[in-house]
PDB file of C-alpha atoms in Angstrom:
ATOM      1  CA  UNK A 269      16.108  13.567  83.247  1.00 45.00           C
ATOM      2  CA  UNK A 270      19.929  14.749  83.515  1.00 66.00           C
ATOM      3  CA  UNK A 271      19.916  17.883  85.141  1.00 89.00           C
ATOM      4  CA  UNK A 272      23.099  16.488  86.283  1.00 95.00           C
ATOM      5  CA  UNK A 273      24.862  16.916  82.836  1.00 95.00           C
ATOM      6  CA  UNK A 274      23.377  20.302  82.706  1.00 96.00           C
ATOM      7  CA  UNK A 275      25.291  21.399  85.521  1.00 97.00           C
ATOM      8  CA  UNK A 276      28.755  19.438  84.738  1.00 97.00           C
ATOM      9  CA  UNK A 277      27.838  21.407  81.185  1.00 97.00           C
ATOM     10  CA  UNK A 278      27.811  24.558  82.482  1.00 97.00           C
ATOM     11  CA  UNK A 279      30.482  24.441  84.908  1.00 97.00           C
ATOM     12  CA  UNK A 280      33.724  23.182  82.142  1.00 98.00           C
ATOM     13  CA  UNK A 281      31.941  25.985  80.104  1.00 98.00           C
ATOM     14  CA  UNK A 282      32.492  28.170  83.018  1.00 98.00           C
ATOM     15  CA  UNK A 283      36.155  26.696  83.327  1.00 98.00           C
ATOM     16  CA  UNK A 284      36.675  27.200  79.715  1.00 98.00           C
ATOM     17  CA  UNK A 285      35.604  30.788  79.839  1.00 98.00           C
ATOM     18  CA  UNK A 286      37.972  31.651  82.472  1.00 97.00           C
ATOM     19  CA  UNK A 287      40.826  30.527  81.034  1.00 96.00           C
ATOM     20  CA  UNK A 288      39.990  32.572  77.780  1.00 98.00           C
ATOM     21  CA  UNK A 289      41.079  35.996  78.537  1.00 97.00           C
ATOM     22  CA  UNK A 290      44.704  34.376  79.573  1.00 97.00           C
ATOM     23  CA  UNK A 291      45.536  33.052  76.302  1.00 98.00           C
ATOM     24  CA  UNK A 292      47.849  34.740  74.317  1.00 97.00           C
ATOM     25  CA  UNK A 293      47.472  34.878  70.687  1.00 97.00           C
ATOM     26  CA  UNK A 294      50.669  32.971  70.119  1.00 98.00           C
ATOM     27  CA  UNK A 295      49.133  30.523  72.393  1.00 98.00           C
ATOM     28  CA  UNK A 296      45.795  30.258  70.462  1.00 98.00           C
ATOM     29  CA  UNK A 297      48.522  29.234  67.857  1.00 98.00           C
ATOM     30  CA  UNK A 298      50.050  25.966  69.861  1.00 98.00           C
ATOM     31  CA  UNK A 299      49.686  22.786  68.698  1.00 97.00           C
ATOM     32  CA  UNK A 300      46.972  20.977  71.000  1.00 97.00           C
ATOM     33  CA  UNK A 301      46.808  17.583  72.046  1.00 95.00           C
ATOM     34  CA  UNK A 302      44.541  16.643  69.675  1.00 93.00           C
ATOM     35  CA  UNK A 303      46.089  15.467  66.498  1.00 90.00           C
ATOM     36  CA  UNK A 304      45.636  17.908  63.876  1.00 93.00           C
ATOM     37  CA  UNK A 305      44.299  20.996  65.663  1.00 97.00           C
ATOM     38  CA  UNK A 306      45.707  24.002  67.097  1.00 97.00           C
ATOM     39  CA  UNK A 307      44.791  25.284  70.494  1.00 98.00           C
ATOM     40  CA  UNK A 308      41.984  27.696  68.442  1.00 98.00           C
ATOM     41  CA  UNK A 309      40.804  25.032  66.347  1.00 98.00           C
ATOM     42  CA  UNK A 310      39.561  23.380  69.529  1.00 98.00           C
ATOM     43  CA  UNK A 311      38.039  25.868  70.606  1.00 98.00           C
ATOM     44  CA  UNK A 312      36.137  26.190  66.923  1.00 98.00           C
ATOM     45  CA  UNK A 313      35.226  22.755  67.121  1.00 97.00           C
ATOM     46  CA  UNK A 314      33.325  23.631  71.018  1.00 98.00           C
ATOM     47  CA  UNK A 315      31.568  26.784  68.938  1.00 98.00           C
ATOM     48  CA  UNK A 316      30.568  24.899  65.967  1.00 97.00           C
ATOM     49  CA  UNK A 317      29.075  22.215  67.807  1.00 97.00           C
ATOM     50  CA  UNK A 318      27.367  25.209  69.769  1.00 98.00           C
ATOM     51  CA  UNK A 319      26.397  27.111  66.604  1.00 97.00           C
ATOM     52  CA  UNK A 320      24.931  24.001  64.994  1.00 95.00           C
ATOM     53  CA  UNK A 321      22.764  23.258  68.466  1.00 96.00           C
ATOM     54  CA  UNK A 322      21.236  26.780  68.184  1.00 97.00           C
ATOM     55  CA  UNK A 323      20.766  26.332  63.903  1.00 95.00           C
ATOM     56  CA  UNK A 324      20.790  22.818  62.992  1.00 92.00           C
ATOM     57  CA  UNK A 325      22.150  22.590  59.166  1.00 89.00           C
ATOM     58  CA  UNK A 326      20.000  20.841  56.846  1.00 87.00           C
ATOM     59  CA  UNK A 327      21.339  17.623  56.238  1.00 84.00           C
ATOM     60  CA  UNK A 328      24.103  17.243  52.983  1.00 84.00           C
ATOM     61  CA  UNK A 329      24.957  13.908  51.411  1.00 87.00           C
ATOM     62  CA  UNK A 330      28.342  15.084  50.769  1.00 89.00           C
ATOM     63  CA  UNK A 331      29.036  15.654  54.079  1.00 86.00           C
ATOM     64  CA  UNK A 332      31.993  12.853  55.866  1.00 86.00           C
ATOM     65  CA  UNK A 333      30.019   9.628  57.491  1.00 83.00           C
ATOM     66  CA  UNK A 334      32.549   9.496  59.621  1.00 84.00           C
ATOM     67  CA  UNK A 335      32.157  11.328  62.605  1.00 84.00           C
ATOM     68  CA  UNK A 336      35.865  12.393  63.209  1.00 89.00           C
ATOM     69  CA  UNK A 337      36.012  13.513  59.862  1.00 91.00           C
ATOM     70  CA  UNK A 338      32.886  15.674  60.017  1.00 91.00           C
ATOM     71  CA  UNK A 339      34.692  17.686  63.241  1.00 94.00           C
ATOM     72  CA  UNK A 340      37.607  18.604  60.861  1.00 95.00           C
ATOM     73  CA  UNK A 341      35.270  19.556  58.042  1.00 95.00           C
ATOM     74  CA  UNK A 342      33.733  22.250  60.264  1.00 95.00           C
ATOM     75  CA  UNK A 343      36.795  23.377  62.004  1.00 97.00           C
ATOM     76  CA  UNK A 344      38.518  23.538  58.628  1.00 96.00           C
ATOM     77  CA  UNK A 345      35.791  26.206  57.603  1.00 96.00           C
ATOM     78  CA  UNK A 346      36.832  28.117  60.322  1.00 97.00           C
ATOM     79  CA  UNK A 347      40.662  28.199  60.126  1.00 95.00           C
ATOM     80  CA  UNK A 348      40.509  31.482  58.280  1.00 94.00           C
ATOM     81  CA  UNK A 349      38.315  32.921  61.044  1.00 98.00           C
ATOM     82  CA  UNK A 350      40.903  35.424  63.422  1.00 98.00           C
ATOM     83  CA  UNK A 351      41.047  34.300  66.768  1.00 98.00           C
ATOM     84  CA  UNK A 352      38.317  37.023  67.892  1.00 98.00           C
ATOM     85  CA  UNK A 353      35.666  35.702  65.337  1.00 98.00           C
ATOM     86  CA  UNK A 354      36.117  32.201  67.435  1.00 98.00           C
ATOM     87  CA  UNK A 355      35.822  33.234  70.745  1.00 98.00           C
ATOM     88  CA  UNK A 356      32.856  34.736  70.131  1.00 98.00           C
ATOM     89  CA  UNK A 357      30.956  32.398  68.375  1.00 98.00           C
ATOM     90  CA  UNK A 358      31.700  30.371  71.045  1.00 98.00           C
ATOM     91  CA  UNK A 359      30.615  32.629  73.750  1.00 98.00           C
ATOM     92  CA  UNK A 360      27.652  33.996  71.900  1.00 98.00           C
ATOM     93  CA  UNK A 361      26.553  30.446  71.167  1.00 98.00           C
ATOM     94  CA  UNK A 362      27.526  28.387  74.310  1.00 98.00           C
ATOM     95  CA  UNK A 363      25.172  29.865  76.353  1.00 98.00           C
ATOM     96  CA  UNK A 364      22.235  29.271  73.971  1.00 98.00           C
ATOM     97  CA  UNK A 365      23.594  25.756  73.505  1.00 98.00           C
ATOM     98  CA  UNK A 366      23.275  25.275  77.197  1.00 97.00           C
ATOM     99  CA  UNK A 367      19.456  26.694  77.350  1.00 97.00           C
ATOM    100  CA  UNK A 368      18.036  24.337  74.706  1.00 96.00           C
ATOM    101  CA  UNK A 369      19.559  21.440  76.358  1.00 96.00           C
ATOM    102  CA  UNK A 370      18.126  22.840  79.450  1.00 96.00           C
ATOM    103  CA  UNK A 371      14.579  23.006  78.014  1.00 95.00           C
ATOM    104  CA  UNK A 372      15.255  19.309  76.841  1.00 94.00           C
ATOM    105  CA  UNK A 373      15.287  18.156  80.234  1.00 95.00           C
ATOM    106  CA  UNK A 374      11.436  18.697  80.329  1.00 93.00           C
ATOM    107  CA  UNK A 375       9.181  15.704  80.596  1.00 92.00           C
ATOM    108  CA  UNK A 376       7.118  16.391  77.369  1.00 93.00           C
ATOM    109  CA  UNK A 377      10.331  16.338  75.422  1.00 94.00           C
ATOM    110  CA  UNK A 378      13.130  14.425  77.311  1.00 94.00           C
ATOM    111  CA  UNK A 379      13.120  10.800  75.869  1.00 95.00           C
ATOM    112  CA  UNK A 380      12.617  11.599  72.423  1.00 95.00           C
ATOM    113  CA  UNK A 381      14.983   9.981  70.285  1.00 95.00           C
ATOM    114  CA  UNK A 382      17.581  11.964  68.747  1.00 93.00           C
ATOM    115  CA  UNK A 383      19.666  10.823  65.988  1.00 91.00           C
ATOM    116  CA  UNK A 384      23.090  12.514  66.348  1.00 90.00           C
ATOM    117  CA  UNK A 385      25.190  11.043  62.869  1.00 85.00           C
ATOM    118  CA  UNK A 386      27.929   8.698  63.382  1.00 83.00           C
ATOM    119  CA  UNK A 387      27.473   8.280  66.660  1.00 89.00           C
ATOM    120  CA  UNK A 388      24.048   6.818  67.437  1.00 91.00           C
ATOM    121  CA  UNK A 389      21.016   7.718  69.087  1.00 94.00           C
ATOM    122  CA  UNK A 390      19.766   8.922  72.418  1.00 95.00           C
ATOM    123  CA  UNK A 391      17.133  10.226  74.256  1.00 96.00           C
ATOM    124  CA  UNK A 392      17.320  14.144  74.314  1.00 96.00           C
ATOM    125  CA  UNK A 393      17.615  14.902  77.843  1.00 96.00           C
ATOM    126  CA  UNK A 394      21.182  13.051  77.358  1.00 96.00           C
ATOM    127  CA  UNK A 395      22.763  16.079  74.606  1.00 96.00           C
ATOM    128  CA  UNK A 396      23.630  17.770  78.108  1.00 97.00           C
ATOM    129  CA  UNK A 397      25.721  15.113  78.884  1.00 97.00           C
ATOM    130  CA  UNK A 398      27.175  15.040  75.146  1.00 96.00           C
ATOM    131  CA  UNK A 399      28.783  19.101  76.099  1.00 97.00           C
ATOM    132  CA  UNK A 400      29.337  18.074  79.596  1.00 97.00           C
ATOM    133  CA  UNK A 401      32.018  15.279  77.682  1.00 97.00           C
ATOM    134  CA  UNK A 402      33.001  17.314  75.308  1.00 97.00           C
ATOM    135  CA  UNK A 403      33.888  20.117  77.103  1.00 98.00           C
ATOM    136  CA  UNK A 404      35.635  18.402  80.005  1.00 98.00           C
ATOM    137  CA  UNK A 405      37.871  15.919  77.417  1.00 97.00           C
ATOM    138  CA  UNK A 406      39.261  18.674  75.332  1.00 97.00           C
ATOM    139  CA  UNK A 407      39.550  21.499  77.595  1.00 98.00           C
ATOM    140  CA  UNK A 408      41.751  18.824  80.420  1.00 97.00           C
ATOM    141  CA  UNK A 409      43.445  16.310  77.460  1.00 97.00           C
ATOM    142  CA  UNK A 410      43.644  18.523  74.480  1.00 97.00           C
ATOM    143  CA  UNK A 411      44.427  22.336  76.014  1.00 97.00           C
ATOM    144  CA  UNK A 412      45.867  22.273  79.369  1.00 98.00           C
ATOM    145  CA  UNK A 413      48.778  21.083  80.410  1.00 96.00           C
ATOM    146  CA  UNK A 414      50.180  18.048  80.801  1.00 94.00           C
ATOM    147  CA  UNK A 415      49.071  16.990  78.136  1.00 94.00           C
ATOM    148  CA  UNK A 416      48.032  19.865  76.197  1.00 96.00           C
ATOM    149  CA  UNK A 417      50.203  23.053  75.417  1.00 97.00           C
ATOM    150  CA  UNK A 418      48.585  25.705  77.946  1.00 98.00           C
ATOM    151  CA  UNK A 419      50.061  26.123  81.385  1.00 96.00           C
ATOM    152  CA  UNK A 420      46.619  27.236  83.103  1.00 96.00           C
ATOM    153  CA  UNK A 421      44.993  25.307  86.205  1.00 92.00           C
ATOM    154  CA  UNK A 422      41.433  24.020  86.520  1.00 95.00           C
ATOM    155  CA  UNK A 423      39.990  22.397  89.867  1.00 94.00           C
ATOM    156  CA  UNK A 424      40.566  18.455  90.338  1.00 95.00           C
ATOM    157  CA  UNK A 425      38.218  16.345  88.589  1.00 97.00           C
ATOM    158  CA  UNK A 426      35.096  15.845  90.769  1.00 97.00           C
ATOM    159  CA  UNK A 427      32.126  13.406  90.592  1.00 97.00           C
ATOM    160  CA  UNK A 428      29.509  15.950  89.489  1.00 97.00           C
ATOM    161  CA  UNK A 429      31.822  16.975  86.198  1.00 97.00           C
ATOM    162  CA  UNK A 430      33.056  13.439  85.416  1.00 98.00           C
ATOM    163  CA  UNK A 431      29.889  11.163  86.164  1.00 97.00           C
ATOM    164  CA  UNK A 432      27.733  12.892  83.454  1.00 97.00           C
ATOM    165  CA  UNK A 433      30.326  12.668  81.009  1.00 97.00           C
ATOM    166  CA  UNK A 434      30.930   8.671  81.813  1.00 98.00           C
ATOM    167  CA  UNK A 435      26.802   8.230  81.757  1.00 97.00           C
ATOM    168  CA  UNK A 436      27.256   9.570  77.767  1.00 96.00           C
ATOM    169  CA  UNK A 437      29.997   7.441  77.439  1.00 97.00           C
ATOM    170  CA  UNK A 438      28.832   4.324  78.238  1.00 97.00           C
ATOM    171  CA  UNK A 439      25.600   5.230  76.159  1.00 96.00           C
ATOM    172  CA  UNK A 440      27.804   5.579  73.595  1.00 95.00           C
ATOM    173  CA  UNK A 441      29.818   2.447  73.448  1.00 95.00           C
ATOM    174  CA  UNK A 442      27.432  -0.051  71.566  1.00 94.00           C
ATOM    175  CA  UNK A 443      26.710   2.057  69.289  1.00 93.00           C
ATOM    176  CA  UNK A 444      29.814   4.248  67.717  1.00 90.00           C
ATOM    177  CA  UNK A 445      32.140   1.444  66.513  1.00 89.00           C
ATOM    178  CA  UNK A 446      29.199  -1.421  65.378  1.00 88.00           C
ATOM    179  CA  UNK A 447      30.155  -4.287  64.063  1.00 91.00           C
ATOM    180  CA  UNK A 448      34.098  -3.462  64.499  1.00 93.00           C
ATOM    181  CA  UNK A 449      33.772  -3.139  68.299  1.00 95.00           C
ATOM    182  CA  UNK A 450      30.603  -5.990  68.586  1.00 95.00           C
ATOM    183  CA  UNK A 451      33.227  -8.788  67.012  1.00 94.00           C
ATOM    184  CA  UNK A 452      35.634  -8.205  70.041  1.00 96.00           C
ATOM    185  CA  UNK A 453      33.324  -9.284  73.029  1.00 96.00           C
ATOM    186  CA  UNK A 454      33.038 -12.938  73.648  1.00 95.00           C
ATOM    187  CA  UNK A 455      32.526 -12.834  77.110  1.00 96.00           C
ATOM    188  CA  UNK A 456      31.154 -10.322  79.322  1.00 97.00           C
ATOM    189  CA  UNK A 457      33.855  -7.419  80.046  1.00 98.00           C
ATOM    190  CA  UNK A 458      33.063  -5.710  83.591  1.00 98.00           C
ATOM    191  CA  UNK A 459      34.078  -2.048  83.497  1.00 98.00           C
ATOM    192  CA  UNK A 460      35.039  -1.028  86.788  1.00 98.00           C
ATOM    193  CA  UNK A 461      35.448   2.932  87.088  1.00 98.00           C
ATOM    194  CA  UNK A 462      37.211   4.277  90.341  1.00 98.00           C
ATOM    195  CA  UNK A 463      37.635   7.649  91.756  1.00 98.00           C
ATOM    196  CA  UNK A 464      35.368  10.623  90.822  1.00 98.00           C
ATOM    197  CA  UNK A 465      32.506   9.266  88.470  1.00 97.00           C
ATOM    198  CA  UNK A 466      33.328   5.693  89.980  1.00 98.00           C
ATOM    199  CA  UNK A 467      30.380   3.416  88.219  1.00 98.00           C
ATOM    200  CA  UNK A 468      30.386  -0.371  87.144  1.00 98.00           C
ATOM    201  CA  UNK A 469      28.950  -1.391  83.950  1.00 98.00           C
ATOM    202  CA  UNK A 470      29.079  -4.529  82.142  1.00 98.00           C
ATOM    203  CA  UNK A 471      29.799  -5.079  78.084  1.00 97.00           C
ATOM    204  CA  UNK A 472      27.732  -7.973  77.320  1.00 97.00           C
ATOM    205  CA  UNK A 473      28.449  -9.914  74.054  1.00 95.00           C
ATOM    206  CA  UNK A 474      26.071  -9.903  70.941  1.00 94.00           C
ATOM    207  CA  UNK A 475      23.145 -12.531  70.966  1.00 88.00           C
ATOM    208  CA  UNK A 476      23.039 -14.292  67.694  1.00 73.00           C
ATOM    209  CA  UNK A 477      24.450 -13.170  64.066  1.00 73.00           C
ATOM    210  CA  UNK A 478      22.653 -10.060  64.002  1.00 69.00           C
ATOM    211  CA  UNK A 479      23.218  -8.850  67.737  1.00 83.00           C
ATOM    212  CA  UNK A 480      25.342  -5.836  68.658  1.00 89.00           C
ATOM    213  CA  UNK A 481      26.543  -5.382  71.801  1.00 94.00           C
ATOM    214  CA  UNK A 482      24.770  -3.995  75.249  1.00 95.00           C
ATOM    215  CA  UNK A 483      26.043  -2.512  78.252  1.00 96.00           C
ATOM    216  CA  UNK A 484      24.021  -2.884  81.773  1.00 96.00           C
ATOM    217  CA  UNK A 485      24.726  -1.115  85.053  1.00 97.00           C
ATOM    218  CA  UNK A 486      26.811  -3.531  87.639  1.00 97.00           C
ATOM    219  CA  UNK A 487      28.775  -6.465  87.446  1.00 96.00           C
ATOM    220  CA  UNK A 488      27.654  -9.188  85.503  1.00 95.00           C
ATOM    221  CA  UNK A 489      30.540 -11.212  84.683  1.00 93.00           C
ATOM    222  CA  UNK A 490      34.289 -12.207  85.998  1.00 96.00           C
ATOM    223  CA  UNK A 491      36.610 -10.784  83.894  1.00 97.00           C
ATOM    224  CA  UNK A 492      37.535  -7.218  85.129  1.00 98.00           C
ATOM    225  CA  UNK A 493      38.857  -4.118  83.657  1.00 98.00           C
ATOM    226  CA  UNK A 494      39.524  -1.867  86.292  1.00 98.00           C
ATOM    227  CA  UNK A 495      40.454   2.254  86.123  1.00 98.00           C
ATOM    228  CA  UNK A 496      39.964   5.181  87.374  1.00 98.00           C
ATOM    229  CA  UNK A 497      36.773   7.331  85.364  1.00 98.00           C
ATOM    230  CA  UNK A 498      39.442   9.963  84.180  1.00 98.00           C
ATOM    231  CA  UNK A 499      41.598   7.893  82.920  1.00 98.00           C
ATOM    232  CA  UNK A 500      38.555   5.959  80.749  1.00 98.00           C
ATOM    233  CA  UNK A 501      37.989   9.246  79.408  1.00 97.00           C
ATOM    234  CA  UNK A 502      41.229   9.528  78.388  1.00 96.00           C
ATOM    235  CA  UNK A 503      41.914   6.147  77.115  1.00 97.00           C
ATOM    236  CA  UNK A 504      38.624   5.051  75.766  1.00 97.00           C
ATOM    237  CA  UNK A 505      39.112   7.926  73.387  1.00 96.00           C
ATOM    238  CA  UNK A 506      42.214   6.777  71.977  1.00 95.00           C
ATOM    239  CA  UNK A 507      44.193  10.089  73.606  1.00 94.00           C
ATOM    240  CA  UNK A 508      46.180   7.301  75.392  1.00 95.00           C
ATOM    241  CA  UNK A 509      47.183   3.854  76.076  1.00 96.00           C
ATOM    242  CA  UNK A 510      44.835   1.825  78.165  1.00 97.00           C
ATOM    243  CA  UNK A 511      47.715  -0.390  79.021  1.00 97.00           C
ATOM    244  CA  UNK A 512      48.732   2.344  81.278  1.00 97.00           C
ATOM    245  CA  UNK A 513      46.066   2.235  83.150  1.00 97.00           C
ATOM    246  CA  UNK A 514      43.851  -0.630  83.446  1.00 98.00           C
ATOM    247  CA  UNK A 515      44.315  -3.661  85.571  1.00 97.00           C
ATOM    248  CA  UNK A 516      42.677  -6.665  84.181  1.00 98.00           C
ATOM    249  CA  UNK A 517      41.237  -9.750  86.108  1.00 96.00           C
ATOM    250  CA  UNK A 518      40.324 -12.682  84.647  1.00 94.00           C
ATOM    251  CA  UNK A 519      40.310 -13.239  80.774  1.00 92.00           C
ATOM    252  CA  UNK A 520      43.018 -11.049  79.882  1.00 95.00           C
ATOM    253  CA  UNK A 521      43.446 -12.586  76.431  1.00 95.00           C
ATOM    254  CA  UNK A 522      39.555 -11.965  76.021  1.00 96.00           C
ATOM    255  CA  UNK A 523      39.470  -8.080  77.353  1.00 97.00           C
ATOM    256  CA  UNK A 524      42.579  -7.028  75.234  1.00 97.00           C
ATOM    257  CA  UNK A 525      40.681  -6.969  71.715  1.00 97.00           C
ATOM    258  CA  UNK A 526      37.558  -4.825  72.885  1.00 97.00           C
ATOM    259  CA  UNK A 527      40.076  -2.295  74.829  1.00 98.00           C
ATOM    260  CA  UNK A 528      42.263  -2.030  71.506  1.00 97.00           C
ATOM    261  CA  UNK A 529      39.535  -1.478  69.420  1.00 97.00           C
ATOM    262  CA  UNK A 530      37.025   1.447  71.813  1.00 97.00           C
ATOM    263  CA  UNK A 531      37.364   4.602  70.489  1.00 95.00           C
ATOM    264  CA  UNK A 532      34.781   6.776  71.822  1.00 94.00           C
ATOM    265  CA  UNK A 533      34.186   9.902  70.087  1.00 88.00           C
TER     266      UNK A 533
END
């Protein structure tokens, strides 16, 4: 179970909720660090995710297959809304989203597979970690300075906030890009994530021509990629360049294609 993911999602939501009353109308319109989205659009995205958790839509074959474009579609649907309408949707549905994700921790349903279109399949209990990742990442890297435009401060990242986000990211890493990323892993690559949320995991090459890469806990190779867990959230989502944050030991030429390709959504 991932009650830690639920606690992290609640705390990041609390931090976002505390900031909202201080944001002026002009500040909502500022470009965020998420390309193409204003600050209000980032909140619209989080509100849309919360809404769809509570009221799952019927699948539509015309929707974009690429997950990022799907998110753009949902944000675009809300571009005509007032700031108050966007804020209200998030404020109304985020607590309901967390209540559903709390119920997902129950043993009877926790291990059920859930397909997230464009992102892969996850045990139901990990849905809370996805929310923990989304809110942490968008709040700290897209909305707030220094990367984003809003000059508000939140507490320093902690193990409790970062580790659940990284847990989802490592679960998603083998699934989100498929053969594109598989082809870049030719030797075991050890990710050594330090600081808050510290963890070590190894990305293993696919086995056989139809195989896919896998991620195992611990160190199982000679090529090591060292970075902080917080920086991992930034560069593995393409918000920053991995070259500014990673130290590679071992076969750097084997790690570089993987690092260039990796894009966790």
